[in-house]
Amino acid sequence: MLPSEAVSQDASRMTVAQLCLVGLATLGQLNDILSETQRAQMVDWIYEQQIPRAGAYAGFRGGSLFGPHSSCSYAPANSANLAATYSALCSLLLLGDDLSRVDKQAILGAMRQLQLESGTFVPHPGTNEHDPRFIYCACAISSILNDWSGVDKDAATRYIVKCSNYDGGMTQARFQESHGGHLYCCVASLSLMKRLDALPDRQRTLKWALFRQGGGYHGRTNKVPDVCYSFWIGAAVEILGGHDLVDTGAVAYFIRQCEADIGGLAKWPGYRPDPLHASLGLVGYSFCCPEKFPRMSPELLLPESVLEAHRARQTQ
């Protein structure tokens, strides 16, 4: 049951679950907070959201708001999407699942249908929404499944390069405003594809990211700091190799200022906390104080220990 202020997010329950699990994992508390029975129940619920191979799009849907597949006649609610599929795979790994029940080939086949000629992706059929967010989801899915047959890397790289802006930042589409969220999606995607060298000017991109610090990080020029950019910008800086150029003390101080009396982290000091800012803020804080937290992967928003265990299973 979601609290009243979060009911509007019920259709994105998969992402909310991922954020909560990431936050607990960053604190090193996931296995202490959730019992084995609870973890098993969550794994079963996630698999219940997997769209069968014969569905409109194979993968995972965002939640169970409209009930089981067999009784849901509302097609948009019974179709998978790239973002939910990424969240589901991350959540399963965090819960210790081996992904043996994931229909990998169906997901990869569907991804091939979602990539546009421009190189970017739509999240599901029947929408014109396309930008680097969904390139990132496709790259993250491919990395987790250890199979890149669902992504045309050359086309995706060309699209990302076209999102490079004159100021060194990255945009949603060509000639738009540089934005911290899209910077992360572009940089992380290139890193996962092992194409970071495709950036037109890597040092200029790093400089743009570093200039987003004003105490904490903000996502666009002339904006105030926001806790979620502790991850979006902070992770991009980590990927680009700029950790030693960050005033980590100032970032950490800003994050602590956003801690709420009831727990969690808010967007800004004095505001209501929520799972997105709490989770991303904690991961951003871990980049500032790496000796105090489990090491988190800046590309995949997962603990390195979870990824190492997953890769070991893949090689068996």
PDB file of C-alpha atoms in Angstrom:
ATOM      1  CA  MET A   1       0.000   0.000   0.000  1.00  0.00           C
ATOM      2  CA  LEU A   2       1.461   3.355  -1.048  1.00  0.00           C
ATOM      3  CA  PRO A   3       0.970   6.461   1.137  1.00  0.00           C
ATOM      4  CA  SER A   4      -1.678   8.896  -0.109  1.00  0.00           C
ATOM      5  CA  GLU A   5       0.795  11.390  -1.571  1.00  0.00           C
ATOM      6  CA  ALA A   6       2.396   8.605  -3.650  1.00  0.00           C
ATOM      7  CA  VAL A   7      -0.777   7.034  -5.061  1.00  0.00           C
ATOM      8  CA  SER A   8      -0.220   8.811  -8.380  1.00  0.00           C
ATOM      9  CA  GLN A   9       2.957   6.711  -8.733  1.00  0.00           C
ATOM     10  CA  ASP A  10       1.118   3.388  -8.488  1.00  0.00           C
ATOM     11  CA  ALA A  11       1.524   2.691 -12.198  1.00  0.00           C
ATOM     12  CA  SER A  12       5.305   3.098 -11.666  1.00  0.00           C
ATOM     13  CA  ARG A  13       5.472   0.877  -8.604  1.00  0.00           C
ATOM     14  CA  MET A  14       8.341  -1.111 -10.159  1.00  0.00           C
ATOM     15  CA  THR A  15      10.542   1.983 -10.194  1.00  0.00           C
ATOM     16  CA  VAL A  16       9.505   2.905  -6.633  1.00  0.00           C
ATOM     17  CA  ALA A  17      10.470  -0.604  -5.521  1.00  0.00           C
ATOM     18  CA  GLN A  18      13.852  -0.315  -7.240  1.00  0.00           C
ATOM     19  CA  LEU A  19      14.578   3.030  -5.583  1.00  0.00           C
ATOM     20  CA  CYS A  20      13.711   1.693  -2.125  1.00  0.00           C
ATOM     21  CA  LEU A  21      15.907  -1.376  -2.631  1.00  0.00           C
ATOM     22  CA  VAL A  22      18.798   0.756  -3.940  1.00  0.00           C
ATOM     23  CA  GLY A  23      18.557   3.001  -0.877  1.00  0.00           C
ATOM     24  CA  LEU A  24      18.667   0.041   1.519  1.00  0.00           C
ATOM     25  CA  ALA A  25      21.546  -1.531  -0.410  1.00  0.00           C
ATOM     26  CA  THR A  26      23.530   1.709  -0.292  1.00  0.00           C
ATOM     27  CA  LEU A  27      23.159   1.698   3.486  1.00  0.00           C
ATOM     28  CA  GLY A  28      24.187  -1.965   3.608  1.00  0.00           C
ATOM     29  CA  GLN A  29      20.873  -2.813   5.268  1.00  0.00           C
ATOM     30  CA  LEU A  30      18.964  -4.673   2.558  1.00  0.00           C
ATOM     31  CA  ASN A  31      19.413  -8.177   3.942  1.00  0.00           C
ATOM     32  CA  ASP A  32      18.878  -6.989   7.525  1.00  0.00           C
ATOM     33  CA  ILE A  33      15.609  -5.158   6.819  1.00  0.00           C
ATOM     34  CA  LEU A  34      13.974  -7.693   4.490  1.00  0.00           C
ATOM     35  CA  SER A  35      13.489 -11.276   5.622  1.00  0.00           C
ATOM     36  CA  GLU A  36      14.071 -14.171   3.235  1.00  0.00           C
ATOM     37  CA  THR A  37      10.300 -14.593   2.958  1.00  0.00           C
ATOM     38  CA  GLN A  38       9.775 -10.927   2.105  1.00  0.00           C
ATOM     39  CA  ARG A  39      12.485 -11.032  -0.541  1.00  0.00           C
ATOM     40  CA  ALA A  40      10.938 -14.143  -2.094  1.00  0.00           C
ATOM     41  CA  GLN A  41       7.517 -12.478  -2.149  1.00  0.00           C
ATOM     42  CA  MET A  42       8.946  -9.411  -3.854  1.00  0.00           C
ATOM     43  CA  VAL A  43      10.723 -11.551  -6.448  1.00  0.00           C
ATOM     44  CA  ASP A  44       7.460 -13.379  -7.198  1.00  0.00           C
ATOM     45  CA  TRP A  45       5.580 -10.062  -7.538  1.00  0.00           C
ATOM     46  CA  ILE A  46       8.172  -8.754  -9.993  1.00  0.00           C
ATOM     47  CA  TYR A  47       7.918 -11.864 -12.157  1.00  0.00           C
ATOM     48  CA  GLU A  48       4.141 -11.520 -12.121  1.00  0.00           C
ATOM     49  CA  GLN A  49       4.648  -8.236 -14.005  1.00  0.00           C
ATOM     50  CA  GLN A  50       6.594  -9.935 -16.814  1.00  0.00           C
ATOM     51  CA  ILE A  51       4.622  -9.684 -20.038  1.00  0.00           C
ATOM     52  CA  PRO A  52       4.399 -13.060 -21.808  1.00  0.00           C
ATOM     53  CA  ARG A  53       6.208 -13.504 -25.114  1.00  0.00           C
ATOM     54  CA  ALA A  54       2.875 -13.153 -26.947  1.00  0.00           C
ATOM     55  CA  GLY A  55       2.198  -9.774 -25.299  1.00  0.00           C
ATOM     56  CA  ALA A  56       2.231  -6.342 -26.946  1.00  0.00           C
ATOM     57  CA  TYR A  57       5.858  -5.917 -25.875  1.00  0.00           C
ATOM     58  CA  ALA A  58       7.885  -8.516 -24.002  1.00  0.00           C
ATOM     59  CA  GLY A  59       9.496  -7.302 -20.820  1.00  0.00           C
ATOM     60  CA  PHE A  60       8.105  -5.980 -17.543  1.00  0.00           C
ATOM     61  CA  ARG A  61       5.264  -3.568 -16.877  1.00  0.00           C
ATOM     62  CA  GLY A  62       5.323  -0.851 -14.244  1.00  0.00           C
ATOM     63  CA  GLY A  63       3.041  -2.481 -11.672  1.00  0.00           C
ATOM     64  CA  SER A  64      -0.084  -4.436 -10.858  1.00  0.00           C
ATOM     65  CA  LEU A  65      -2.482  -1.484 -10.642  1.00  0.00           C
ATOM     66  CA  PHE A  66      -4.934  -3.069 -13.091  1.00  0.00           C
ATOM     67  CA  GLY A  67      -4.623  -6.612 -11.765  1.00  0.00           C
ATOM     68  CA  PRO A  68      -3.176  -9.839 -13.241  1.00  0.00           C
ATOM     69  CA  HIS A  69      -2.472 -10.173 -16.950  1.00  0.00           C
ATOM     70  CA  SER A  70      -5.255 -12.670 -17.416  1.00  0.00           C
ATOM     71  CA  SER A  71      -7.938 -10.278 -16.170  1.00  0.00           C
ATOM     72  CA  CYS A  72      -6.581  -6.974 -17.513  1.00  0.00           C
ATOM     73  CA  SER A  73      -8.292  -5.832 -20.702  1.00  0.00           C
ATOM     74  CA  TYR A  74      -6.733  -2.340 -20.743  1.00  0.00           C
ATOM     75  CA  ALA A  75      -3.857  -2.812 -23.196  1.00  0.00           C
ATOM     76  CA  PRO A  76      -1.689   0.208 -22.160  1.00  0.00           C
ATOM     77  CA  ALA A  77      -1.602  -1.112 -18.592  1.00  0.00           C
ATOM     78  CA  ASN A  78      -0.770  -4.623 -19.740  1.00  0.00           C
ATOM     79  CA  SER A  79       2.229  -3.731 -21.915  1.00  0.00           C
ATOM     80  CA  ALA A  80       5.861  -3.662 -20.847  1.00  0.00           C
ATOM     81  CA  ASN A  81       8.214  -0.726 -21.264  1.00  0.00           C
ATOM     82  CA  LEU A  82      11.976  -0.217 -21.228  1.00  0.00           C
ATOM     83  CA  ALA A  83      12.095   1.769 -17.986  1.00  0.00           C
ATOM     84  CA  ALA A  84      10.088  -0.806 -16.018  1.00  0.00           C
ATOM     85  CA  THR A  85      12.146  -3.639 -17.498  1.00  0.00           C
ATOM     86  CA  TYR A  86      15.366  -1.956 -16.363  1.00  0.00           C
ATOM     87  CA  SER A  87      13.907  -1.380 -12.870  1.00  0.00           C
ATOM     88  CA  ALA A  88      12.688  -4.976 -12.658  1.00  0.00           C
ATOM     89  CA  LEU A  89      16.059  -6.474 -13.585  1.00  0.00           C
ATOM     90  CA  CYS A  90      17.890  -4.246 -11.090  1.00  0.00           C
ATOM     91  CA  SER A  91      15.392  -5.113  -8.359  1.00  0.00           C
ATOM     92  CA  LEU A  92      15.717  -8.840  -9.017  1.00  0.00           C
ATOM     93  CA  LEU A  93      19.499  -8.628  -8.742  1.00  0.00           C
ATOM     94  CA  LEU A  94      19.246  -6.634  -5.515  1.00  0.00           C
ATOM     95  CA  LEU A  95      16.964  -9.321  -4.104  1.00  0.00           C
ATOM     96  CA  GLY A  96      19.486 -12.049  -4.945  1.00  0.00           C
ATOM     97  CA  ASP A  97      17.608 -13.558  -7.895  1.00  0.00           C
ATOM     98  CA  ASP A  98      19.547 -15.302 -10.672  1.00  0.00           C
ATOM     99  CA  LEU A  99      17.261 -14.013 -13.479  1.00  0.00           C
ATOM    100  CA  SER A 100      16.541 -17.609 -14.516  1.00  0.00           C
ATOM    101  CA  ARG A 101      12.857 -16.815 -15.056  1.00  0.00           C
ATOM    102  CA  VAL A 102      13.532 -13.774 -17.247  1.00  0.00           C
ATOM    103  CA  ASP A 103      12.567 -14.297 -20.889  1.00  0.00           C
ATOM    104  CA  LYS A 104      15.801 -12.750 -22.106  1.00  0.00           C
ATOM    105  CA  GLN A 105      15.455 -13.442 -25.816  1.00  0.00           C
ATOM    106  CA  ALA A 106      11.935 -12.006 -25.901  1.00  0.00           C
ATOM    107  CA  ILE A 107      13.150  -8.803 -24.227  1.00  0.00           C
ATOM    108  CA  LEU A 108      16.094  -8.452 -26.604  1.00  0.00           C
ATOM    109  CA  GLY A 109      13.868  -9.105 -29.605  1.00  0.00           C
ATOM    110  CA  ALA A 110      11.422  -6.449 -28.463  1.00  0.00           C
ATOM    111  CA  MET A 111      14.251  -3.957 -27.928  1.00  0.00           C
ATOM    112  CA  ARG A 112      15.322  -4.331 -31.529  1.00  0.00           C
ATOM    113  CA  GLN A 113      11.834  -3.195 -32.556  1.00  0.00           C
ATOM    114  CA  LEU A 114      11.993  -0.172 -30.236  1.00  0.00           C
ATOM    115  CA  GLN A 115      15.203   1.356 -31.601  1.00  0.00           C
ATOM    116  CA  LEU A 116      14.526   4.055 -34.165  1.00  0.00           C
ATOM    117  CA  GLU A 117      16.535   4.771 -37.297  1.00  0.00           C
ATOM    118  CA  SER A 118      17.994   7.805 -35.511  1.00  0.00           C
ATOM    119  CA  GLY A 119      19.580   5.480 -32.945  1.00  0.00           C
ATOM    120  CA  THR A 120      17.435   6.391 -29.970  1.00  0.00           C
ATOM    121  CA  PHE A 121      14.666   4.234 -28.462  1.00  0.00           C
ATOM    122  CA  VAL A 122      10.989   4.585 -27.687  1.00  0.00           C
ATOM    123  CA  PRO A 123       9.976   3.033 -24.337  1.00  0.00           C
ATOM    124  CA  HIS A 124       7.141   0.997 -25.864  1.00  0.00           C
ATOM    125  CA  PRO A 125       5.239   0.799 -29.168  1.00  0.00           C
ATOM    126  CA  GLY A 126       2.740   3.510 -30.044  1.00  0.00           C
ATOM    127  CA  THR A 127       4.546   6.545 -28.615  1.00  0.00           C
ATOM    128  CA  ASN A 128       6.645   9.342 -30.080  1.00  0.00           C
ATOM    129  CA  GLU A 129       8.579   9.776 -26.831  1.00  0.00           C
ATOM    130  CA  HIS A 130      12.264   9.113 -27.478  1.00  0.00           C
ATOM    131  CA  ASP A 131      15.453  10.474 -25.939  1.00  0.00           C
ATOM    132  CA  PRO A 132      18.667   9.376 -24.156  1.00  0.00           C
ATOM    133  CA  ARG A 133      16.735   8.056 -21.144  1.00  0.00           C
ATOM    134  CA  PHE A 134      15.614   5.077 -23.178  1.00  0.00           C
ATOM    135  CA  ILE A 135      19.003   4.558 -24.788  1.00  0.00           C
ATOM    136  CA  TYR A 136      20.289   4.248 -21.231  1.00  0.00           C
ATOM    137  CA  CYS A 137      17.579   1.760 -20.260  1.00  0.00           C
ATOM    138  CA  ALA A 138      18.375  -0.352 -23.330  1.00  0.00           C
ATOM    139  CA  CYS A 139      22.107  -0.252 -22.581  1.00  0.00           C
ATOM    140  CA  ALA A 140      21.594  -1.117 -18.908  1.00  0.00           C
ATOM    141  CA  ILE A 141      19.314  -4.034 -19.816  1.00  0.00           C
ATOM    142  CA  SER A 142      21.870  -5.297 -22.339  1.00  0.00           C
ATOM    143  CA  SER A 143      24.687  -5.028 -19.818  1.00  0.00           C
ATOM    144  CA  ILE A 144      22.735  -6.897 -17.135  1.00  0.00           C
ATOM    145  CA  LEU A 145      21.705  -9.642 -19.564  1.00  0.00           C
ATOM    146  CA  ASN A 146      25.242  -9.704 -21.031  1.00  0.00           C
ATOM    147  CA  ASP A 147      23.785  -9.640 -24.541  1.00  0.00           C
ATOM    148  CA  TRP A 148      23.962  -6.608 -26.840  1.00  0.00           C
ATOM    149  CA  SER A 149      22.050  -8.125 -29.745  1.00  0.00           C
ATOM    150  CA  GLY A 150      19.099  -5.832 -28.977  1.00  0.00           C
ATOM    151  CA  VAL A 151      21.064  -2.596 -29.494  1.00  0.00           C
ATOM    152  CA  ASP A 152      22.647  -1.113 -32.596  1.00  0.00           C
ATOM    153  CA  LYS A 153      25.589   0.441 -30.750  1.00  0.00           C
ATOM    154  CA  ASP A 154      26.787   2.478 -33.714  1.00  0.00           C
ATOM    155  CA  ALA A 155      23.382   4.110 -34.202  1.00  0.00           C
ATOM    156  CA  ALA A 156      22.940   4.757 -30.473  1.00  0.00           C
ATOM    157  CA  THR A 157      26.404   6.317 -30.283  1.00  0.00           C
ATOM    158  CA  ARG A 158      25.686   8.593 -33.248  1.00  0.00           C
ATOM    159  CA  TYR A 159      22.503   9.853 -31.570  1.00  0.00           C
ATOM    160  CA  ILE A 160      24.305  10.544 -28.307  1.00  0.00           C
ATOM    161  CA  VAL A 161      27.090  12.432 -30.078  1.00  0.00           C
ATOM    162  CA  LYS A 162      24.453  14.623 -31.744  1.00  0.00           C
ATOM    163  CA  CYS A 163      23.161  15.487 -28.247  1.00  0.00           C
ATOM    164  CA  SER A 164      26.524  17.090 -27.403  1.00  0.00           C
ATOM    165  CA  ASN A 165      26.047  20.802 -26.802  1.00  0.00           C
ATOM    166  CA  TYR A 166      28.338  23.780 -27.478  1.00  0.00           C
ATOM    167  CA  ASP A 167      28.908  24.223 -23.717  1.00  0.00           C
ATOM    168  CA  GLY A 168      30.062  20.643 -23.156  1.00  0.00           C
ATOM    169  CA  GLY A 169      26.771  19.418 -21.706  1.00  0.00           C
ATOM    170  CA  MET A 170      24.385  16.854 -23.155  1.00  0.00           C
ATOM    171  CA  THR A 171      20.813  17.453 -24.283  1.00  0.00           C
ATOM    172  CA  GLN A 172      17.556  15.561 -24.752  1.00  0.00           C
ATOM    173  CA  ALA A 173      17.775  16.137 -28.499  1.00  0.00           C
ATOM    174  CA  ARG A 174      19.949  18.168 -30.833  1.00  0.00           C
ATOM    175  CA  PHE A 175      20.040  21.962 -30.195  1.00  0.00           C
ATOM    176  CA  GLN A 176      18.198  21.763 -26.865  1.00  0.00           C
ATOM    177  CA  GLU A 177      19.364  22.872 -23.400  1.00  0.00           C
ATOM    178  CA  SER A 178      22.084  20.950 -21.589  1.00  0.00           C
ATOM    179  CA  HIS A 179      20.625  18.961 -18.707  1.00  0.00           C
ATOM    180  CA  GLY A 180      22.198  16.930 -15.898  1.00  0.00           C
ATOM    181  CA  GLY A 181      19.833  13.993 -16.237  1.00  0.00           C
ATOM    182  CA  HIS A 182      20.494  13.599 -19.929  1.00  0.00           C
ATOM    183  CA  LEU A 183      24.219  14.080 -19.335  1.00  0.00           C
ATOM    184  CA  TYR A 184      24.123  11.037 -17.066  1.00  0.00           C
ATOM    185  CA  CYS A 185      22.106   8.934 -19.498  1.00  0.00           C
ATOM    186  CA  CYS A 186      24.460   9.768 -22.374  1.00  0.00           C
ATOM    187  CA  VAL A 187      27.704   9.301 -20.449  1.00  0.00           C
ATOM    188  CA  ALA A 188      26.562   6.111 -18.688  1.00  0.00           C
ATOM    189  CA  SER A 189      25.304   4.645 -21.978  1.00  0.00           C
ATOM    190  CA  LEU A 190      28.606   5.338 -23.721  1.00  0.00           C
ATOM    191  CA  SER A 191      30.485   3.831 -20.784  1.00  0.00           C
ATOM    192  CA  LEU A 192      28.349   0.661 -20.824  1.00  0.00           C
ATOM    193  CA  MET A 193      28.908   0.374 -24.585  1.00  0.00           C
ATOM    194  CA  LYS A 194      32.633   1.069 -24.047  1.00  0.00           C
ATOM    195  CA  ARG A 195      32.312   4.100 -26.323  1.00  0.00           C
ATOM    196  CA  LEU A 196      33.332   6.973 -24.010  1.00  0.00           C
ATOM    197  CA  ASP A 197      35.970   7.988 -26.532  1.00  0.00           C
ATOM    198  CA  ALA A 198      33.120   8.986 -28.864  1.00  0.00           C
ATOM    199  CA  LEU A 199      32.486  12.122 -26.772  1.00  0.00           C
ATOM    200  CA  PRO A 200      33.537  15.099 -28.928  1.00  0.00           C
ATOM    201  CA  ASP A 201      35.371  16.730 -26.010  1.00  0.00           C
ATOM    202  CA  ARG A 202      35.487  14.606 -22.870  1.00  0.00           C
ATOM    203  CA  GLN A 203      37.269  17.244 -20.783  1.00  0.00           C
ATOM    204  CA  ARG A 204      34.755  19.910 -21.776  1.00  0.00           C
ATOM    205  CA  THR A 205      31.908  17.576 -20.790  1.00  0.00           C
ATOM    206  CA  LEU A 206      33.569  16.919 -17.438  1.00  0.00           C
ATOM    207  CA  LYS A 207      34.031  20.659 -16.958  1.00  0.00           C
ATOM    208  CA  TRP A 208      30.312  21.265 -17.606  1.00  0.00           C
ATOM    209  CA  ALA A 209      29.448  18.642 -14.989  1.00  0.00           C
ATOM    210  CA  LEU A 210      31.875  20.064 -12.419  1.00  0.00           C
ATOM    211  CA  PHE A 211      30.460  23.561 -12.951  1.00  0.00           C
ATOM    212  CA  ARG A 212      27.055  22.272 -11.805  1.00  0.00           C
ATOM    213  CA  GLN A 213      28.352  22.269  -8.236  1.00  0.00           C
ATOM    214  CA  GLY A 214      27.241  25.140  -6.086  1.00  0.00           C
ATOM    215  CA  GLY A 215      27.521  23.455  -2.712  1.00  0.00           C
ATOM    216  CA  GLY A 216      25.337  20.585  -3.909  1.00  0.00           C
ATOM    217  CA  TYR A 217      24.751  19.828  -7.570  1.00  0.00           C
ATOM    218  CA  HIS A 218      22.104  21.378  -9.807  1.00  0.00           C
ATOM    219  CA  GLY A 219      20.990  20.053 -13.170  1.00  0.00           C
ATOM    220  CA  ARG A 220      20.891  23.141 -15.386  1.00  0.00           C
ATOM    221  CA  THR A 221      22.577  26.512 -15.598  1.00  0.00           C
ATOM    222  CA  ASN A 222      21.244  29.054 -13.061  1.00  0.00           C
ATOM    223  CA  LYS A 223      19.278  26.464 -11.075  1.00  0.00           C
ATOM    224  CA  VAL A 224      19.555  25.789  -7.344  1.00  0.00           C
ATOM    225  CA  PRO A 225      21.064  22.549  -5.987  1.00  0.00           C
ATOM    226  CA  ASP A 226      18.781  19.516  -5.846  1.00  0.00           C
ATOM    227  CA  VAL A 227      19.600  16.267  -4.026  1.00  0.00           C
ATOM    228  CA  CYS A 228      18.845  13.965  -6.969  1.00  0.00           C
ATOM    229  CA  TYR A 229      21.681  15.539  -8.968  1.00  0.00           C
ATOM    230  CA  SER A 230      24.046  14.216  -6.329  1.00  0.00           C
ATOM    231  CA  PHE A 231      23.634  11.067  -8.368  1.00  0.00           C
ATOM    232  CA  TRP A 232      22.899  12.282 -11.916  1.00  0.00           C
ATOM    233  CA  ILE A 233      25.859  14.683 -11.968  1.00  0.00           C
ATOM    234  CA  GLY A 234      27.905  12.909  -9.319  1.00  0.00           C
ATOM    235  CA  ALA A 235      27.795   9.581 -11.163  1.00  0.00           C
ATOM    236  CA  ALA A 236      28.664  11.247 -14.485  1.00  0.00           C
ATOM    237  CA  VAL A 237      31.693  12.855 -12.838  1.00  0.00           C
ATOM    238  CA  GLU A 238      32.733   9.460 -11.445  1.00  0.00           C
ATOM    239  CA  ILE A 239      32.460   7.855 -14.888  1.00  0.00           C
ATOM    240  CA  LEU A 240      34.434  10.691 -16.484  1.00  0.00           C
ATOM    241  CA  GLY A 241      37.193  10.391 -13.895  1.00  0.00           C
ATOM    242  CA  GLY A 242      36.670  13.725 -12.137  1.00  0.00           C
ATOM    243  CA  HIS A 243      36.186  12.569  -8.531  1.00  0.00           C
ATOM    244  CA  ASP A 244      39.292  14.325  -7.227  1.00  0.00           C
ATOM    245  CA  LEU A 245      38.055  17.660  -8.652  1.00  0.00           C
ATOM    246  CA  VAL A 246      34.830  17.658  -6.599  1.00  0.00           C
ATOM    247  CA  ASP A 247      34.370  19.460  -3.296  1.00  0.00           C
ATOM    248  CA  THR A 248      32.901  16.300  -1.786  1.00  0.00           C
ATOM    249  CA  GLY A 249      32.561  17.904   1.640  1.00  0.00           C
ATOM    250  CA  ALA A 250      30.246  20.578   0.244  1.00  0.00           C
ATOM    251  CA  VAL A 251      28.125  18.033  -1.641  1.00  0.00           C
ATOM    252  CA  ALA A 252      27.844  15.833   1.454  1.00  0.00           C
ATOM    253  CA  TYR A 253      26.893  18.828   3.614  1.00  0.00           C
ATOM    254  CA  PHE A 254      24.097  19.816   1.212  1.00  0.00           C
ATOM    255  CA  ILE A 255      22.739  16.272   1.205  1.00  0.00           C
ATOM    256  CA  ARG A 256      22.694  16.163   5.017  1.00  0.00           C
ATOM    257  CA  GLN A 257      20.805  19.483   5.041  1.00  0.00           C
ATOM    258  CA  CYS A 258      18.045  17.787   3.028  1.00  0.00           C
ATOM    259  CA  GLU A 259      17.534  15.000   5.558  1.00  0.00           C
ATOM    260  CA  ALA A 260      14.002  15.082   6.953  1.00  0.00           C
ATOM    261  CA  ASP A 261      13.044  14.737  10.612  1.00  0.00           C
ATOM    262  CA  ILE A 262      10.963  11.657   9.769  1.00  0.00           C
ATOM    263  CA  GLY A 263      13.850  10.094   7.827  1.00  0.00           C
ATOM    264  CA  GLY A 264      14.746  10.080   4.170  1.00  0.00           C
ATOM    265  CA  LEU A 265      16.019  12.848   1.939  1.00  0.00           C
ATOM    266  CA  ALA A 266      14.054  15.587   0.218  1.00  0.00           C
ATOM    267  CA  LYS A 267      14.663  17.531  -2.964  1.00  0.00           C
ATOM    268  CA  TRP A 268      15.551  20.640  -0.932  1.00  0.00           C
ATOM    269  CA  PRO A 269      16.007  21.374   2.802  1.00  0.00           C
ATOM    270  CA  GLY A 270      12.673  21.500   4.634  1.00  0.00           C
ATOM    271  CA  TYR A 271      10.695  19.644   1.970  1.00  0.00           C
ATOM    272  CA  ARG A 272       8.925  16.278   2.170  1.00  0.00           C
ATOM    273  CA  PRO A 273      11.206  13.275   1.521  1.00  0.00           C
ATOM    274  CA  ASP A 274      10.446  10.783  -1.262  1.00  0.00           C
ATOM    275  CA  PRO A 275      11.995   7.520  -2.521  1.00  0.00           C
ATOM    276  CA  LEU A 276      13.686   9.058  -5.564  1.00  0.00           C
ATOM    277  CA  HIS A 277      15.572  11.790  -3.727  1.00  0.00           C
ATOM    278  CA  ALA A 278      16.277   9.559  -0.721  1.00  0.00           C
ATOM    279  CA  SER A 279      17.738   6.778  -2.851  1.00  0.00           C
ATOM    280  CA  LEU A 280      19.700   8.899  -5.335  1.00  0.00           C
ATOM    281  CA  GLY A 281      20.859  11.193  -2.549  1.00  0.00           C
ATOM    282  CA  LEU A 282      22.266   8.261  -0.597  1.00  0.00           C
ATOM    283  CA  VAL A 283      24.141   6.954  -3.643  1.00  0.00           C
ATOM    284  CA  GLY A 284      25.461  10.458  -4.297  1.00  0.00           C
ATOM    285  CA  TYR A 285      26.527  10.670  -0.657  1.00  0.00           C
ATOM    286  CA  SER A 286      28.363   7.343  -1.030  1.00  0.00           C
ATOM    287  CA  PHE A 287      30.447   8.865  -3.843  1.00  0.00           C
ATOM    288  CA  CYS A 288      31.506  11.592  -1.388  1.00  0.00           C
ATOM    289  CA  CYS A 289      32.305   9.164   1.437  1.00  0.00           C
ATOM    290  CA  PRO A 290      33.302   5.904  -0.315  1.00  0.00           C
ATOM    291  CA  GLU A 291      35.002   4.535   2.770  1.00  0.00           C
ATOM    292  CA  LYS A 292      31.691   4.483   4.694  1.00  0.00           C
ATOM    293  CA  PHE A 293      29.413   2.733   2.174  1.00  0.00           C
ATOM    294  CA  PRO A 294      29.331  -0.285  -0.126  1.00  0.00           C
ATOM    295  CA  ARG A 295      30.833   0.683  -3.489  1.00  0.00           C
ATOM    296  CA  MET A 296      28.074   1.541  -5.960  1.00  0.00           C
ATOM    297  CA  SER A 297      28.344   1.251  -9.741  1.00  0.00           C
ATOM    298  CA  PRO A 298      27.811   4.724 -11.229  1.00  0.00           C
ATOM    299  CA  GLU A 299      26.726   3.186 -14.554  1.00  0.00           C
ATOM    300  CA  LEU A 300      24.077   0.783 -13.236  1.00  0.00           C
ATOM    301  CA  LEU A 301      22.955   2.139  -9.832  1.00  0.00           C
ATOM    302  CA  LEU A 302      23.786  -1.198  -8.222  1.00  0.00           C
ATOM    303  CA  PRO A 303      26.308  -2.287  -5.580  1.00  0.00           C
ATOM    304  CA  GLU A 304      29.501  -3.583  -7.162  1.00  0.00           C
ATOM    305  CA  SER A 305      29.222  -6.683  -4.957  1.00  0.00           C
ATOM    306  CA  VAL A 306      25.821  -7.505  -6.499  1.00  0.00           C
ATOM    307  CA  LEU A 307      27.220  -7.085 -10.012  1.00  0.00           C
ATOM    308  CA  GLU A 308      30.248  -9.243  -9.215  1.00  0.00           C
ATOM    309  CA  ALA A 309      28.004 -12.038  -7.921  1.00  0.00           C
ATOM    310  CA  HIS A 310      25.788 -11.746 -10.997  1.00  0.00           C
ATOM    311  CA  ARG A 311      28.751 -11.897 -13.383  1.00  0.00           C
ATOM    312  CA  ALA A 312      30.130 -14.927 -11.556  1.00  0.00           C
ATOM    313  CA  ARG A 313      26.807 -16.736 -12.078  1.00  0.00           C
ATOM    314  CA  GLN A 314      26.859 -15.833 -15.789  1.00  0.00           C
ATOM    315  CA  THR A 315      30.262 -17.474 -16.257  1.00  0.00           C
ATOM    316  CA  GLN A 316      29.251 -20.745 -14.577  1.00  0.00           C
TER     317      GLN A 316
END
